[in-house]
Coordinates of C-alpha atoms and ligand atoms in Angstrom, one line a residue:
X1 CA 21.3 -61.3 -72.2
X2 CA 17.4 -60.5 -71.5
X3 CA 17.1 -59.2 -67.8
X4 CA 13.5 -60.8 -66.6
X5 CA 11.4 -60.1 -63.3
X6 CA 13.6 -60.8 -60.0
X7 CA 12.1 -63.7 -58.0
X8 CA 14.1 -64.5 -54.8
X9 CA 13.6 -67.3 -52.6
X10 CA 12.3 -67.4 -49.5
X11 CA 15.4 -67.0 -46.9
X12 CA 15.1 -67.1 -42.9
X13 CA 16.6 -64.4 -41.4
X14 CA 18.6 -64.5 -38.5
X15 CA 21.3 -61.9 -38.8
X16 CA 21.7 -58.4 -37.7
X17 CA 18.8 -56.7 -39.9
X18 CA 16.9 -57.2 -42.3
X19 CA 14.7 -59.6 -40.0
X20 CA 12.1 -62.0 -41.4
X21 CA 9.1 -59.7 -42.9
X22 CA 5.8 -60.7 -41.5
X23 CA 3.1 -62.0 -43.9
X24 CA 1.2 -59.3 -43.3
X25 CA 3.6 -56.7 -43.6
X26 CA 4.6 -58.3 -46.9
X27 CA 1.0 -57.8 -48.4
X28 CA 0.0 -54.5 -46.8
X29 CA 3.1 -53.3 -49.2
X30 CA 1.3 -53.9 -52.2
X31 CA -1.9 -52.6 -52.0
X32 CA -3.0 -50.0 -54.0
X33 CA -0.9 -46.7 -54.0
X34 CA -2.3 -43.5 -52.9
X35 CA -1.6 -40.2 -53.8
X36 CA 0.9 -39.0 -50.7
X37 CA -1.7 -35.3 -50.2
X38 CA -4.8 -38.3 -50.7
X39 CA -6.7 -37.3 -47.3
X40 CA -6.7 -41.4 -46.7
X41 CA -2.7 -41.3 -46.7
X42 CA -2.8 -38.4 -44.4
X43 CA -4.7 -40.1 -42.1
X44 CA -2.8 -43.3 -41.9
X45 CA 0.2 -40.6 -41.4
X46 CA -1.6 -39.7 -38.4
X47 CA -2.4 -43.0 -37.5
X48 CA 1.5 -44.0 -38.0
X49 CA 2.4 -41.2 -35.7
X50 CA 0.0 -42.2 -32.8
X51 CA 1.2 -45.9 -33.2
X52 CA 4.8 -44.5 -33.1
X53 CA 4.5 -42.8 -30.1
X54 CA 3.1 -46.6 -28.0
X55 CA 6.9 -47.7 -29.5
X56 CA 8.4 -45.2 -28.4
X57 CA 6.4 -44.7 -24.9
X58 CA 6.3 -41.1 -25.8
X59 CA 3.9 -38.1 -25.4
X60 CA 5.9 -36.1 -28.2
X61 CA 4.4 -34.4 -30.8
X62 CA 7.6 -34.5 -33.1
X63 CA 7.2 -38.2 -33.7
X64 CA 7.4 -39.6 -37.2
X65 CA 9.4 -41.7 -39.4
X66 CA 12.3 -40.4 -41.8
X67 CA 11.7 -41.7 -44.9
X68 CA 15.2 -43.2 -45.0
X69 CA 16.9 -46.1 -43.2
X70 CA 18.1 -46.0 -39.7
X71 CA 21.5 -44.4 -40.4
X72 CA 19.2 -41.0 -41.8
X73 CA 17.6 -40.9 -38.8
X74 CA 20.8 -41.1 -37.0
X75 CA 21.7 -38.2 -39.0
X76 CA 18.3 -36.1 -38.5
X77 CA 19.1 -36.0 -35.2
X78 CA 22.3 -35.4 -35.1
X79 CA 22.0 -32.1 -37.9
X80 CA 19.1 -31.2 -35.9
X81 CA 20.7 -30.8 -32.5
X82 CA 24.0 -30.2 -33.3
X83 CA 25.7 -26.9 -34.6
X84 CA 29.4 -26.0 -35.6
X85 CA 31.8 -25.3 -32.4
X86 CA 29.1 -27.5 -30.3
X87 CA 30.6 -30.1 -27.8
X88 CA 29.3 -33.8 -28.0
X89 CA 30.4 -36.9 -26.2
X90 CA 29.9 -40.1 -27.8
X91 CA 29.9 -43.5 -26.1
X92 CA 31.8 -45.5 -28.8
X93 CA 31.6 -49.4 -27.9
X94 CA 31.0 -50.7 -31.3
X95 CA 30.2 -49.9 -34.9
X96 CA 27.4 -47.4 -34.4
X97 CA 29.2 -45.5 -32.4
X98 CA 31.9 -44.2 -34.6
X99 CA 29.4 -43.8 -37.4
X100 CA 27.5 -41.3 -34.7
X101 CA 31.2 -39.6 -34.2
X102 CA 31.3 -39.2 -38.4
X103 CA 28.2 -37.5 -37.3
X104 CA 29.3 -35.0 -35.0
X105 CA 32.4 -34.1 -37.4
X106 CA 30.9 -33.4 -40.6
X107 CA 28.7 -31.2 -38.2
X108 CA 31.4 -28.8 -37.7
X109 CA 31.5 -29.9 -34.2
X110 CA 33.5 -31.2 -31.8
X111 CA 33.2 -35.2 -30.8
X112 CA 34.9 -36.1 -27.2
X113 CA 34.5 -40.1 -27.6
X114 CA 34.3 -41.8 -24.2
X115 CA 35.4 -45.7 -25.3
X116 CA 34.3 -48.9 -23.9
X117 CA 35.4 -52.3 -25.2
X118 CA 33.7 -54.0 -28.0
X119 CA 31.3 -56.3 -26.7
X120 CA 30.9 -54.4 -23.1
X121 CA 27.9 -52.4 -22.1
X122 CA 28.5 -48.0 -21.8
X123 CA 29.3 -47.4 -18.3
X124 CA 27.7 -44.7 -16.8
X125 CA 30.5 -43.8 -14.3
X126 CA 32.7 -43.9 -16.8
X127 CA 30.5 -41.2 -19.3
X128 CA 29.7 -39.5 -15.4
X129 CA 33.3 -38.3 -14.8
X130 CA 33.9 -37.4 -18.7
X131 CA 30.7 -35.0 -18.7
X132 CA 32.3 -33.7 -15.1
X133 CA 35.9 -32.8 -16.6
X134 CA 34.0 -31.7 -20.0
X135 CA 31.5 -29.5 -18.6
X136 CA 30.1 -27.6 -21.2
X137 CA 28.5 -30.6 -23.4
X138 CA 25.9 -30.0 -25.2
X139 CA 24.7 -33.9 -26.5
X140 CA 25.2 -36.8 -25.1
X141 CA 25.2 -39.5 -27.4
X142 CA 24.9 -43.1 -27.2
X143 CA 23.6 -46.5 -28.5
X144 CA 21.3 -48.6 -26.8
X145 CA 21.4 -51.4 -28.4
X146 CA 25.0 -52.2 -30.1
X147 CA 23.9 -54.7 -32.7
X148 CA 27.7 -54.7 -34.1
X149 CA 28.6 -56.7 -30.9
X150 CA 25.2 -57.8 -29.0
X151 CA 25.7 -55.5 -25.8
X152 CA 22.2 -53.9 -24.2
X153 CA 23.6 -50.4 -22.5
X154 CA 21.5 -48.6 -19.7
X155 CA 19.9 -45.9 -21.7
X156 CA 18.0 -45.0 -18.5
X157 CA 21.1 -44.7 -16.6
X158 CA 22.8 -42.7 -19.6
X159 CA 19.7 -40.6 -20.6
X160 CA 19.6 -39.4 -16.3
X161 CA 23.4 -38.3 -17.0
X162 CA 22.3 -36.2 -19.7
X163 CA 20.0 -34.6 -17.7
X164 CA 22.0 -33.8 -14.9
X165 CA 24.4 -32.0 -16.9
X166 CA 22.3 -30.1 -18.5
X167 CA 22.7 -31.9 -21.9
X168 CA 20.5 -33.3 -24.3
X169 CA 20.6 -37.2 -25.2
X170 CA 20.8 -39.1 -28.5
X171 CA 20.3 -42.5 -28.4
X172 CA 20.1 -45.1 -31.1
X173 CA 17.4 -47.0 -30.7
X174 CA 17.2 -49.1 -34.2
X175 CA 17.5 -52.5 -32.7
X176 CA 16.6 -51.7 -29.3
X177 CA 12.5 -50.7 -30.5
X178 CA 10.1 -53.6 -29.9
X179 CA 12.9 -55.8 -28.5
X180 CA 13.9 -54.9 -25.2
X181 CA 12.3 -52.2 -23.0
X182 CA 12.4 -48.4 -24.3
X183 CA 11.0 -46.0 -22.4
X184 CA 11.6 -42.7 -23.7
X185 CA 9.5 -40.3 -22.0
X186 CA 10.4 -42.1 -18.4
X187 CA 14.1 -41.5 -19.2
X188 CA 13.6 -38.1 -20.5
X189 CA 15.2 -39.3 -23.6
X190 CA 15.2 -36.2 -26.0
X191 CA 16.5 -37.5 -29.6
X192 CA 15.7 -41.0 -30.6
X193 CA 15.6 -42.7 -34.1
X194 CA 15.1 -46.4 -34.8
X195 CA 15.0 -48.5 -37.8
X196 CA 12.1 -50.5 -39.5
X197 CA 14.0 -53.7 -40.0
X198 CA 15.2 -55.2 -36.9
X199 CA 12.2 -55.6 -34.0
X200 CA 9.6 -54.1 -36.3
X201 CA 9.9 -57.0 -38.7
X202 CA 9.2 -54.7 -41.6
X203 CA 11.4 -53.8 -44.8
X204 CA 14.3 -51.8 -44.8
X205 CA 13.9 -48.3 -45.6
X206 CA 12.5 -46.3 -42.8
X207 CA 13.8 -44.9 -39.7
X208 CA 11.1 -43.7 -36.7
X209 CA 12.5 -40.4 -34.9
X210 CA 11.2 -39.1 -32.0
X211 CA 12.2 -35.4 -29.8
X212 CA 11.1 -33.9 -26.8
X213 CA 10.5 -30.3 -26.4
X214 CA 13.5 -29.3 -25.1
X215 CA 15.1 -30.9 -28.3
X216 CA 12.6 -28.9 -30.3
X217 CA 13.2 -26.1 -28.3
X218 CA 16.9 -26.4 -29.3
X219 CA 16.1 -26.9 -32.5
X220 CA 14.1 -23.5 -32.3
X221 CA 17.0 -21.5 -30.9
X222 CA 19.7 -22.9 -33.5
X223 CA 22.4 -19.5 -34.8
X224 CA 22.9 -21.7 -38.1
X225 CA 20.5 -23.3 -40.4
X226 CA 19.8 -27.3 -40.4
X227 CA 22.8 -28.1 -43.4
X228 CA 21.0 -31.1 -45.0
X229 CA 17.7 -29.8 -46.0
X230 CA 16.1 -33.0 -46.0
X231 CA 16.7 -33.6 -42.9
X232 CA 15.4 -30.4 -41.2
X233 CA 12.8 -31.0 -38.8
X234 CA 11.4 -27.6 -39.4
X235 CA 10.4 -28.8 -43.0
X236 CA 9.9 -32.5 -42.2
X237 CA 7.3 -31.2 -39.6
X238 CA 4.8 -29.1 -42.2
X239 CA 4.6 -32.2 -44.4
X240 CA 3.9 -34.4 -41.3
X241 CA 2.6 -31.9 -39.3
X242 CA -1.4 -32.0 -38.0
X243 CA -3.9 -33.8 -40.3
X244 CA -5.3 -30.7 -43.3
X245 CA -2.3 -28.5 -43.2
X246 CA 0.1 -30.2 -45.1
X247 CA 3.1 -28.8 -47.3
X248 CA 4.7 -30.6 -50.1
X249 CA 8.4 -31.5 -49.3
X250 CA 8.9 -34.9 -50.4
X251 CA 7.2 -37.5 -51.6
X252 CA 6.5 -40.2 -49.2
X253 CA 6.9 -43.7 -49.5
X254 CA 3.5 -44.2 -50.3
X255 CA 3.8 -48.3 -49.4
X256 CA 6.6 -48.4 -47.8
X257 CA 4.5 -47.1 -44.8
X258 CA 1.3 -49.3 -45.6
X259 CA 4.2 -51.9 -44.5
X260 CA 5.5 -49.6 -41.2
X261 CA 1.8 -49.6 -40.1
X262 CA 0.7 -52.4 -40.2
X263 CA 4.0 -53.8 -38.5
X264 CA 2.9 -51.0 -35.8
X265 CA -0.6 -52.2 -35.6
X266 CA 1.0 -55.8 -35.2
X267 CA 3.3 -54.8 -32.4
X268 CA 0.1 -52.8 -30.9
X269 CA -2.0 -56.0 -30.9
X270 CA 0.4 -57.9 -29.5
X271 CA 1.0 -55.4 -26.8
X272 CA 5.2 -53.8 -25.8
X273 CA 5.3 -55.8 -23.1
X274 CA 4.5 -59.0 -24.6
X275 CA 7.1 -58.4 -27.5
X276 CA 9.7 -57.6 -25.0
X277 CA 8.9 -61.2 -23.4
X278 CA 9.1 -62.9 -26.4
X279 CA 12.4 -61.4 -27.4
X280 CA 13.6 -62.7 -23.9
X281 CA 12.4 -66.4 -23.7
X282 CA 13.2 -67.1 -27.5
X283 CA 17.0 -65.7 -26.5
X284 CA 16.7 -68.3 -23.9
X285 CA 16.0 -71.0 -25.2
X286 CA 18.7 -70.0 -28.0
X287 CA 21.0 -69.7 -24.9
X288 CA 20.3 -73.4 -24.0
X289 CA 20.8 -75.0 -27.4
X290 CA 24.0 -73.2 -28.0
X291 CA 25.6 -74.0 -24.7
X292 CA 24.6 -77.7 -25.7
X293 CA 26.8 -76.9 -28.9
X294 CA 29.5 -75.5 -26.9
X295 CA 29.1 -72.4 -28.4
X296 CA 30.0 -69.4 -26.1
X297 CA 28.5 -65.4 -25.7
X298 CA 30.8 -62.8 -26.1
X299 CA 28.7 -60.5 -24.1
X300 CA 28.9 -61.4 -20.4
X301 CA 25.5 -61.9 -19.0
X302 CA 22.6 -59.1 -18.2
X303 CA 24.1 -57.2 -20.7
X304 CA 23.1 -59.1 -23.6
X305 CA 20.8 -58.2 -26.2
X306 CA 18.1 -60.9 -26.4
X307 CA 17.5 -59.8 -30.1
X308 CA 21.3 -59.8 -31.0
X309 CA 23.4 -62.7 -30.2
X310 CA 27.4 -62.4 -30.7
X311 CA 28.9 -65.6 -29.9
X312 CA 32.4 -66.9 -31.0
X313 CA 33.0 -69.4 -33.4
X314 CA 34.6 -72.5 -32.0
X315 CA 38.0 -73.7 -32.6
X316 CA 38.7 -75.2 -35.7
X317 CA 35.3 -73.9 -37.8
X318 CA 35.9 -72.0 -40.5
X319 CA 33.1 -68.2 -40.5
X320 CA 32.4 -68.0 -44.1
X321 CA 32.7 -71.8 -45.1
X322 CA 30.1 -72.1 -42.0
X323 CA 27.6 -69.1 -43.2
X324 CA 27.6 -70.6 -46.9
X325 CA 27.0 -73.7 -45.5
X326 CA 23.7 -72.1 -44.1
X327 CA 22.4 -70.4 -46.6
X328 CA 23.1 -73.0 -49.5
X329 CA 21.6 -75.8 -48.0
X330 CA 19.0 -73.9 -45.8
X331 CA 18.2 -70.7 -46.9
X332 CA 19.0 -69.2 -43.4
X333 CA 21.5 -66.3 -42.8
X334 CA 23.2 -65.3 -40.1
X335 CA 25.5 -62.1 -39.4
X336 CA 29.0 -62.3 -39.4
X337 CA 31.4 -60.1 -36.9
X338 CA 32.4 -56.3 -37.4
X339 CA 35.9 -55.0 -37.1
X340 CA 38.1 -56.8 -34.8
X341 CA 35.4 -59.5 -34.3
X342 CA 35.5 -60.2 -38.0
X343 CA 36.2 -63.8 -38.4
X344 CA 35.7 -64.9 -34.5
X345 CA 32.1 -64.4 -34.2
X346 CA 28.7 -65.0 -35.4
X347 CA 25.8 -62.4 -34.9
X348 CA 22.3 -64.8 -34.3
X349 CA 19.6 -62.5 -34.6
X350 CA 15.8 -62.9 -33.0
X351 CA 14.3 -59.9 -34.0
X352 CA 10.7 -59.1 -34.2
X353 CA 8.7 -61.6 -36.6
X354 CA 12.1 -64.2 -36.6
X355 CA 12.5 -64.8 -32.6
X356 CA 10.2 -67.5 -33.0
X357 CA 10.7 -71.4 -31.6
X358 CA 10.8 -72.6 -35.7
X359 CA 13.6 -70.3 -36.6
X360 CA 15.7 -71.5 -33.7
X361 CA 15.3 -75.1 -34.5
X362 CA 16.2 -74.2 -37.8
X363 CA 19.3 -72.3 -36.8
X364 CA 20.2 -75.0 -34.7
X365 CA 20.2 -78.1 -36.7
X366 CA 21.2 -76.3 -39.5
X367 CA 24.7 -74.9 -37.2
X368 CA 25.4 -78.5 -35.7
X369 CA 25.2 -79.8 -39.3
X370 CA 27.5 -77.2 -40.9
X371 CA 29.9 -77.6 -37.7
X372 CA 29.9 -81.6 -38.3
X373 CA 30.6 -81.6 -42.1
X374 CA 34.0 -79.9 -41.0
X375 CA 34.6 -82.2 -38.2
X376 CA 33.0 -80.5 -35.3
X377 CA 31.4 -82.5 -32.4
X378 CA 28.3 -81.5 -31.8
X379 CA 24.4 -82.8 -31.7
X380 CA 21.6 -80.3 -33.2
X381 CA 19.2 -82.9 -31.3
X382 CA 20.1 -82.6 -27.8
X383 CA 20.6 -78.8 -28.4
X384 CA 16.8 -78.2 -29.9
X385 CA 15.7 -80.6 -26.7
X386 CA 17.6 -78.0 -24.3
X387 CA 16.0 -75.2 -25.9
X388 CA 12.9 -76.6 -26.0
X389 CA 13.0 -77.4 -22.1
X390 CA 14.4 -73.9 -21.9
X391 CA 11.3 -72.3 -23.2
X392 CA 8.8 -74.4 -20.3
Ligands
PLP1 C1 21.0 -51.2 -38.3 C2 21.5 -50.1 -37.3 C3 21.7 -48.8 -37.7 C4 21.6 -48.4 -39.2 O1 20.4 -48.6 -39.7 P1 20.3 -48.7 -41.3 O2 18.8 -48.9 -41.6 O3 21.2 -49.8 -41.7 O4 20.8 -47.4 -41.9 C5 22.1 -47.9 -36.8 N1 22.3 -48.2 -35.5 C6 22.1 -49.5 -35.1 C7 22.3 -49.8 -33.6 C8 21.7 -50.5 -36.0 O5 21.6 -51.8 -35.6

């Protein structure tokens, strides 16, 4: 068999991550490559960090992305901060957070998991009186935005907490960044990584960190040495460190992060505040079609993600025959449920470039027709109407 050139087609994407890849984005990827010392590259390093720090409403010089996806930067932070015999508490209310607590563990520390239910928001009394009968916590560790379920947790709230006693805060911001606000230097967030494929709207592949100086100054006063030497920021920070002065440690990649700028210079034009809008009247009027299809949330409301919608499948149609359905006959993919979800919900995505008015018509004519082929009631008509109303 001869193996030829891979040519995919053209797929919307409305799941959990990867979201649809802007034009742009997709062509800034393939222009020429640069060497990664070339003084042009360095400066659109620079420029990448400036732009990073408007998405993450931060002042803090550590700012750059890991040249990994979002789960390395999950782990940068985590290796950074944390050091054998250390205490963490982890807010567990989906899938992210029991990767964070895999984390802690192979850290050689100790993980005190706080647990809320799946598809529930963290509550901060609840984390409150654990850091109170804990006391001597070190991190704080949390997710913002739980794509695994749809649930928006107060990260202001959480990140105060931290604060209070005396610990430093990890949050996981990869779907939360561009989608819903994310203030970090308001909330004195310390450690924060995202991802570049959910609200960015870029490819898969890098993950955007960000730490305040009293993270840095904890990374400073570490007894042992950072154990994955990729990941330590000490290193990380001479390649990426101030424009001229730069040391080899990896190579960068090179158009990989032609891609993450100019999906930063997009979400610059189109301003935070803007994007955060958008997020929120697309998941309206997503809201209003699927009511029309009598298709309920899992996630009760003002706690749901506008970017991540978890809602369960309706009596008698089938997940999988449904999410075929889609993607043979429309080229559109949607996200099925994690762990004991699995099976009785759907994960809608409208992230970055793909919460847009076309996708949700899309999504919704295409769902009323794969719920009528297996004898489902339903009219993708009056639900794109209803959405379409929503949004005026
Ligand atoms: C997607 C995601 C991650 C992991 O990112 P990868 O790029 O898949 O490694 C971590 N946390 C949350 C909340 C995510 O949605």
């Amino acid at each position: 068999m001869a193996i030829s050139s891979f040519h995919p087609p053209v797929r919307t994407l409305m799941g959990p991550g990867p979201s649809d890849v802007h034009p742009r984005i997709l062509s800034a990827l393939g222009r020429p490559t640069l060497g990664h010392l070339d003084p042009l590259f360095v400066g659109m390093m620079d420029e990448t960090k400036e732009l990073l720090k408007y998405a993450f409403q931060t002042r803090n010089e550590l700012t750059l992305p890991i040249s990994a996806p979002g789960s390395a930067g999950m782990e940068a932070c985590f290796v950074n901060l944390v050091e054998p015999g250390d205490k963490v508490l982890v807010c567990v209310n989906g899938v992210f957070g029991n990767r964070m607590i895999e984390n802690v563990t192979r850290c050689g520390a100790t993980a005190v998991r706080v647990d809320f239910p799946w598809g529930s928001a963290v509550e901060p009394a609840a984390v409150e009186a654990a850091l109170k009968e804990h006391g001597d916590v070190k991190v704080l560790a949390f997710v913002h935005a739980e794509t695994s379920t749809g649930a928006l947790s107060d990260a202001q709230a959480l990140c105060g907490l931290a604060k209070k006693y005396k610990a430093l805060s990890i949050v996981d911001a990869v779907t939360s960044m561009g989608g819903v606000p994310l203030l970090v230097d308001e909330w004195q967030a310390d450690a924060v990584y995202s991802g570049s494929q959910k609200c960015l709207s870029c490819t898969p592949g890098l993950s955007p960190v960000t730490f305040s100086d009293a993270a840095v100054a904890a990374i400073k006063a570490r007894q042992h040495p950072v154990q994955s030497w990729f990941l330590d920021m000490n290193l990380i920070l001479g390649y990426w460190g101030e424009g001229g002065k730069r040391a080899y440690h990896h190579t960068a990649p090179v158009n990989a992060l032609y891609g993450l700028h100019e999906s930063l210079v997009m979400l610059q034009e189109e301003g935070l505040e803007n994007a955060w809008q958008r997020h929120a009247s697309m998941h309206n009027a997503l809201a209003a079609g699927l009511d029309v299809l009598g298709i309920q949330f899992v996630v009760e409301e003002g706690q749901r993600l506008p970017q991540l919608n978890s809602v369960y499948i309706p009596d008698g149609v089938d997940d999988a025959t449904t999410r075929q359905f889609l993607l043979a006959k429309y080229d559109l993919e949607i996200g099925a449920g994690l762990g004991d979800l699995a099976g009785k919900v759907w994960r809608i995505g409208l992230m970055g470039y793909s919460a847009r008015m076309e996708n949700i018509t899309l999504l919704l004519k295409a769902l009323a027709a794969a719920m009528t082929e297996q004898g489902y009631q339903c009219s993708g008509e009056q639900a794109v109407t209803a959405a379409e109303a929503a949004l005026k």
